Short mmCIF file of C-alpha atoms in Angstrom, two decimals:
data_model
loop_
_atom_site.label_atom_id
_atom_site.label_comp_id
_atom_site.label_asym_id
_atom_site.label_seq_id
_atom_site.Cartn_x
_atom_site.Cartn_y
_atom_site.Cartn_z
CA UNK A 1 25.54 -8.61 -4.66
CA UNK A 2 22.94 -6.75 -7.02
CA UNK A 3 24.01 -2.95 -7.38
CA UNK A 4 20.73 -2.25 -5.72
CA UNK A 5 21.65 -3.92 -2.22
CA UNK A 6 25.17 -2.90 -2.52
CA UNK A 7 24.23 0.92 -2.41
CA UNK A 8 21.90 0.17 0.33
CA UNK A 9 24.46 -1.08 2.49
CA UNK A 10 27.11 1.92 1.58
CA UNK A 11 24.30 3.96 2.87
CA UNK A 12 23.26 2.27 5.80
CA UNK A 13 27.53 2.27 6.94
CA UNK A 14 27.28 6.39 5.68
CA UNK A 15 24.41 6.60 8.13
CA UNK A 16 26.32 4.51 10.86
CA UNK A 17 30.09 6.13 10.44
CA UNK A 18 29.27 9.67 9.15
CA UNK A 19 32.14 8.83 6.86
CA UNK A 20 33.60 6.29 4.65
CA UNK A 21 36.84 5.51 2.71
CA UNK A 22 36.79 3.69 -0.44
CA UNK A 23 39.17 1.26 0.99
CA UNK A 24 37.05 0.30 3.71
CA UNK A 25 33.97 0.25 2.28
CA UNK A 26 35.32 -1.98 -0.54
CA UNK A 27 36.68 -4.34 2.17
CA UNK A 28 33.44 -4.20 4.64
CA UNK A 29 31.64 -5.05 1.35
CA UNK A 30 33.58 -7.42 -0.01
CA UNK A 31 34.11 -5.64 -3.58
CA UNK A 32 36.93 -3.66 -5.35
CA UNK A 33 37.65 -0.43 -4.41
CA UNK A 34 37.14 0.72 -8.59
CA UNK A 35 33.24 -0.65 -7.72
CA UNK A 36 32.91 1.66 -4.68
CA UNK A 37 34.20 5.01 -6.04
CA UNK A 38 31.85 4.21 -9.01
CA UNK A 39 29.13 3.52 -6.55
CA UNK A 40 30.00 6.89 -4.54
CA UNK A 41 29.68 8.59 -7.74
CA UNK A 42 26.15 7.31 -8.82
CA UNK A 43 24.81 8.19 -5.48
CA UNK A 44 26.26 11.76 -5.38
CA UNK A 45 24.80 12.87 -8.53
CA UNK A 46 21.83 11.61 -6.27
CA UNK A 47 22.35 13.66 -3.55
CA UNK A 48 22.17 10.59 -1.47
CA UNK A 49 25.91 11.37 0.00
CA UNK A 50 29.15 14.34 -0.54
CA UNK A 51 31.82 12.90 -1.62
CA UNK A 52 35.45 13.77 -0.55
CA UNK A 53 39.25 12.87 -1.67
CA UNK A 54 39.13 9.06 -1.31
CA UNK A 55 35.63 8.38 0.40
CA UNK A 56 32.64 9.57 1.01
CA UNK A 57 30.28 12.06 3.71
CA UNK A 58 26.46 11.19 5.10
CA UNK A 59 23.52 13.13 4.44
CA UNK A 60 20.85 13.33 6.63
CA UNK A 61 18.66 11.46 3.98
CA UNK A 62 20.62 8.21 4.77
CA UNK A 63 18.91 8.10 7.72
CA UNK A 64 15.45 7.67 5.82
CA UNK A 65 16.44 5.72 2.83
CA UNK A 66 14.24 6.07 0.18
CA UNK A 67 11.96 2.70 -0.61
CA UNK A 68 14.05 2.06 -3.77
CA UNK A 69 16.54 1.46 -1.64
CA UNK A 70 14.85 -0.54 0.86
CA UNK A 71 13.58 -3.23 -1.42
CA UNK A 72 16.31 -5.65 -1.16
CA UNK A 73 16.55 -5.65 2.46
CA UNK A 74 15.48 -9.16 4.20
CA UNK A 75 13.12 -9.96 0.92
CA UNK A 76 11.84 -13.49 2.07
CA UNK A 77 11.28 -12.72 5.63
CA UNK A 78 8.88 -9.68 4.19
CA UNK A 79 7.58 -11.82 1.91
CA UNK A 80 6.52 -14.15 4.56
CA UNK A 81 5.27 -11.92 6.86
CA UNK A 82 3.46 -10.19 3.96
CA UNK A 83 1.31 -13.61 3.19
CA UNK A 84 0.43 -14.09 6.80
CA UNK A 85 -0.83 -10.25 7.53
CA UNK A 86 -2.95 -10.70 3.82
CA UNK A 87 -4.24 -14.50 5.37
CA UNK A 88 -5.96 -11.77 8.56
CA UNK A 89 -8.34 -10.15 6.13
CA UNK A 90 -11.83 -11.29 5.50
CA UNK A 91 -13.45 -10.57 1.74
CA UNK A 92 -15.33 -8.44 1.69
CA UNK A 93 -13.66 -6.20 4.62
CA UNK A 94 -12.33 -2.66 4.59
CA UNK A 95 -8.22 -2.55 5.02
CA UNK A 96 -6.04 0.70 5.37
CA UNK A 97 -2.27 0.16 4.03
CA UNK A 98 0.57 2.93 4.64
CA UNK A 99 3.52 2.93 2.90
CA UNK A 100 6.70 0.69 2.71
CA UNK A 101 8.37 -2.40 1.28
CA UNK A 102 6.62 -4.55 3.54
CA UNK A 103 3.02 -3.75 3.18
CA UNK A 104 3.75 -3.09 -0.58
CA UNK A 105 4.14 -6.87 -0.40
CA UNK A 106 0.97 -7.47 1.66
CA UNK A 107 -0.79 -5.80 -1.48
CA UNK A 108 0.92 -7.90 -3.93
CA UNK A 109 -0.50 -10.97 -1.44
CA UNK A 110 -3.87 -9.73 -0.92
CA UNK A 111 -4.15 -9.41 -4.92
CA UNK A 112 -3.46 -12.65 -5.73
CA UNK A 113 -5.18 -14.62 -3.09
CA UNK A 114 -7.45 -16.90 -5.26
CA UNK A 115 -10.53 -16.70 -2.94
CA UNK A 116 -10.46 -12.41 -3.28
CA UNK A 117 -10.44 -13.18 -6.76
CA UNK A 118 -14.06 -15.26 -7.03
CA UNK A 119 -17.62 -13.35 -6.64
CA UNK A 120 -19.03 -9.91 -7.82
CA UNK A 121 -16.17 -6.84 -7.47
CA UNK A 122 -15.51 -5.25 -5.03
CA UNK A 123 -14.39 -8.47 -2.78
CA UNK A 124 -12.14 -5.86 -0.82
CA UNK A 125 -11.70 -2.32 -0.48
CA UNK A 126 -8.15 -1.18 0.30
CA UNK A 127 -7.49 2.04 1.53
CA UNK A 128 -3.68 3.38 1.53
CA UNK A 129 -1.82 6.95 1.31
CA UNK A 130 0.78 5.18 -0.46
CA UNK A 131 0.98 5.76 -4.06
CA UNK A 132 3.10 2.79 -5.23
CA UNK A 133 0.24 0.73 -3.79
CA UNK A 134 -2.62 2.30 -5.37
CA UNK A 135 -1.08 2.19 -8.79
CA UNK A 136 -0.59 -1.87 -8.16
CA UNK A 137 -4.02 -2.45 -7.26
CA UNK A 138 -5.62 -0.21 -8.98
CA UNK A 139 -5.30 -2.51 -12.40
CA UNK A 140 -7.11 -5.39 -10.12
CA UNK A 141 -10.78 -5.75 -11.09
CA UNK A 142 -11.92 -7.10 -7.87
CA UNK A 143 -10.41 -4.60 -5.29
CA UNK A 144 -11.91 -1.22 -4.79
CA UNK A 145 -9.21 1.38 -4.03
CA UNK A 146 -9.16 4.43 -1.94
CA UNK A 147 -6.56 7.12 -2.20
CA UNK A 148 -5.80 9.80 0.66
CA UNK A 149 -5.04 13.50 -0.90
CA UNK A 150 -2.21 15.17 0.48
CA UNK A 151 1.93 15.77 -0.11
CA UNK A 152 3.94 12.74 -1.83
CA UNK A 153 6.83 12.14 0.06
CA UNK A 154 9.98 10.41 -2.23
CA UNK A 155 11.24 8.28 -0.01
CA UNK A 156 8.47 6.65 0.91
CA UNK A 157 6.20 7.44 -2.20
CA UNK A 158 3.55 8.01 0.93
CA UNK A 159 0.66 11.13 0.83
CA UNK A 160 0.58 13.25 4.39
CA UNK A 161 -0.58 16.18 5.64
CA UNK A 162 -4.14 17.61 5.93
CA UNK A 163 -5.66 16.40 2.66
CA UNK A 164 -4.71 12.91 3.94
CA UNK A 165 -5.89 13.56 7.00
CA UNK A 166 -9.46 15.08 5.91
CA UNK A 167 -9.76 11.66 3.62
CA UNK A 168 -9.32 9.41 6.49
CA UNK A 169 -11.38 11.09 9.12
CA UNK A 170 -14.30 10.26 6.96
CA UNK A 171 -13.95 6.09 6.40
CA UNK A 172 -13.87 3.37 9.17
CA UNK A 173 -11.68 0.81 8.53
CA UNK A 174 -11.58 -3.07 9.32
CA UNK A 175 -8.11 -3.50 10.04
CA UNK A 176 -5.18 -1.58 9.04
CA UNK A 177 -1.68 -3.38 8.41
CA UNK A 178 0.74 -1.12 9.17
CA UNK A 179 4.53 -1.23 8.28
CA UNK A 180 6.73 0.87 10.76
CA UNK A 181 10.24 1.58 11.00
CA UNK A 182 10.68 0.76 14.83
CA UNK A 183 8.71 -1.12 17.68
CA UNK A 184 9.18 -1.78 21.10
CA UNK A 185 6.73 -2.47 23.91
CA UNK A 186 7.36 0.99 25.83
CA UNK A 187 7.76 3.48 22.88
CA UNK A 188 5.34 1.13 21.07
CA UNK A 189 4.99 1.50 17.17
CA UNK A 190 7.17 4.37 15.72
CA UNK A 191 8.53 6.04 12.52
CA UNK A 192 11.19 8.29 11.52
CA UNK A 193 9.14 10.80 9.84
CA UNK A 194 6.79 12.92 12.27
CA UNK A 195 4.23 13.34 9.12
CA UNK A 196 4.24 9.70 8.06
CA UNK A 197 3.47 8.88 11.74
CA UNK A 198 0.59 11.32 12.01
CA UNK A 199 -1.09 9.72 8.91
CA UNK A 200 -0.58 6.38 10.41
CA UNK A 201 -1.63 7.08 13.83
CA UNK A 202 -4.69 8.28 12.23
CA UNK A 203 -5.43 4.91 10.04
CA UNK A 204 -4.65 2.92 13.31
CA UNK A 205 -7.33 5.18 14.82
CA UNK A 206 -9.94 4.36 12.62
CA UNK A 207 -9.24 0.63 12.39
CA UNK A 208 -11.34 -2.18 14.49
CA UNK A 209 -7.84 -3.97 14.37
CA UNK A 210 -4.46 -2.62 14.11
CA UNK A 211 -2.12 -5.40 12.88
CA UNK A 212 1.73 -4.38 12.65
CA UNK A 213 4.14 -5.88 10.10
CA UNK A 214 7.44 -5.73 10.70
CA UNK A 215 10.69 -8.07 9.98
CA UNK A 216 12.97 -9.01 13.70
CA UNK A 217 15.73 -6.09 13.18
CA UNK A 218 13.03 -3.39 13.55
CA UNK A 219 11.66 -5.25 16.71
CA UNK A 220 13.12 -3.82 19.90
CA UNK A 221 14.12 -0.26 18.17
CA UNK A 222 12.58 2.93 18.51
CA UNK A 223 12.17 5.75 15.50
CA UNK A 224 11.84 9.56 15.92
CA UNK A 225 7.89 9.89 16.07
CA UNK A 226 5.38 7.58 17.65
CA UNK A 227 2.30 6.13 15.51
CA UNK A 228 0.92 4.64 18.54
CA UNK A 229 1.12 2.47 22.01
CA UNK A 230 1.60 -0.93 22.17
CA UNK A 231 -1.30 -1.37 23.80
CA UNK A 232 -2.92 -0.06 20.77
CA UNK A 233 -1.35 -2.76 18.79
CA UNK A 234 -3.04 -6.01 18.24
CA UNK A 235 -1.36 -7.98 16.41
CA UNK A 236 2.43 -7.99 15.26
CA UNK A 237 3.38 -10.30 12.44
CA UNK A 238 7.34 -10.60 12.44
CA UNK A 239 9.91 -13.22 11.72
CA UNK A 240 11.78 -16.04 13.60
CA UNK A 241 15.12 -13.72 14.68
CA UNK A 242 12.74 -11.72 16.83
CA UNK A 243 14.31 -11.89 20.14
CA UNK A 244 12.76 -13.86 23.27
CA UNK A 245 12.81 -10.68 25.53
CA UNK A 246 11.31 -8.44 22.77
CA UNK A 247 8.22 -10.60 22.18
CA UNK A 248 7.94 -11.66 26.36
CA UNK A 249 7.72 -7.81 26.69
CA UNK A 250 5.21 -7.05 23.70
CA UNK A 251 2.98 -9.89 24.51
CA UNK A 252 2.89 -8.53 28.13
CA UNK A 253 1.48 -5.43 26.97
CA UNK A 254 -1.04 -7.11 25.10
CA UNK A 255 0.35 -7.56 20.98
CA UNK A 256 0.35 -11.15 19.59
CA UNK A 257 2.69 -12.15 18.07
CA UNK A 258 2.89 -13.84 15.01
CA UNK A 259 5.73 -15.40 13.10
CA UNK A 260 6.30 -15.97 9.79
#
């Protein structure tokens, strides 16, 4: 286990038990206890947890890990879903991205399809708040890039507030392929962070076509602040584990599903 995932998991059992004892997180992990209190260290000087005599406390930021962290969580089911959502769009169409491992990797798709590569720049135009993204694609000849203003947030490396808002109120979109932190077919699409949802609600808003990408464990869940219905939702792209009552209920509300 990379050291990557392994402090991704400590967190996610921080923001599960409040607490943790070296013991038991070295067991639950499967790794010596010398590991963990070395791990507990690196992510204190962080700020990412408190420690205490023989464990470790939460802190409220484990509940919104930051992407760095994220990155190793179910990598080939994002990567698949990431190739179909890139397969929806057209060249030559207009396509708002937010922020988050998964549509990072619907980027990293949509820049190497071969047929966006062939004809006169720009084939596509992305447009994203998220910074990570725009510094990808911005090297990429053939895709025109739009960047939102507004207030980097570190955990998510995504721009909010009213300079991202003023940017998007002024472009129509084609589609927008949205990654989201929860989804469920009464709260509908939904994030943990009220500003990251506002900035999404709005791309969703100004898209012919709002597809969702999410892997199965998000699928069922609901987050703090809603980005919009499901009826809004047209199309969710997800993996196999998604569960049979989860996608009876979305498809009843109108999403198709798609699985990668």
């Amino acid at each position: 286990m990379s050291r990557y995932r392994r402090w991704n998991e400590l967190l996610e059992l921080l923001a599960a038990e409040g607490q943790l004892q070296v013991e038991d997180a070295a067991q639950a992990l499967g790794v010596s206890a010398a590991t963990i209190r070395r791990d507990f260290e690196d992510l204190a000087s962080q700020q990412m947890l408190t420690r205490i005599r023989g464990g470790a406390v939460a802190q409220g930021v484990t509940y919104d890990l930051p992407l760095r962290y994220k990155t190793e969580r179910r990598p080939s089911e994002k990567q698949r879903i990431a190739a179909v959502a890139a397969g929806l769009v057209r060249p030559g169409q207009v396509a708002g991205l937010n922020g988050g491992t998964t549509t990072t990797e619907v980027a990293r798709a949509l820049a190497t399809r071969p047929d966006l590569n062939s004809g006169p720049p720009p084939v596509l135009t992305i447009v994203t708040n998220a910074l990570n993204i725009a510094t990808e694609l911005a090297v990429r000849q053939h895709i025109k890039i739009v960047t939102t203003g507004g207030v980097a947030r570190p955990q998510s490396y995504e721009l909010t507030g009213p300079l991202a808002t003023g940017v998007l109120e002024q472009v129509t979109l084609d589609v927008a392929i949205l990654g989201v932190d929860a989804i469920d077919a009464v709260a509908g699409a939904t994030a943990h962070h009220e500003g990251e949802a506002s900035i999404n609600r709005l791309m969703a808003r100004q898209a012919s076509r709002v597809v969702i990408v999410a892997d199965s464990s998000k699928v069922g869940r609901r987050a703090f602040a809603r980005i919009c219905t499901a009826r809004e939702i047209d199309v969710l792209v997800t993996d196999k584990g998604i569960g049979t009552d989860d996608a009876a209920q979305l498809e009843e509300a109108g999403v198709d599903i798609i699985t990668a």
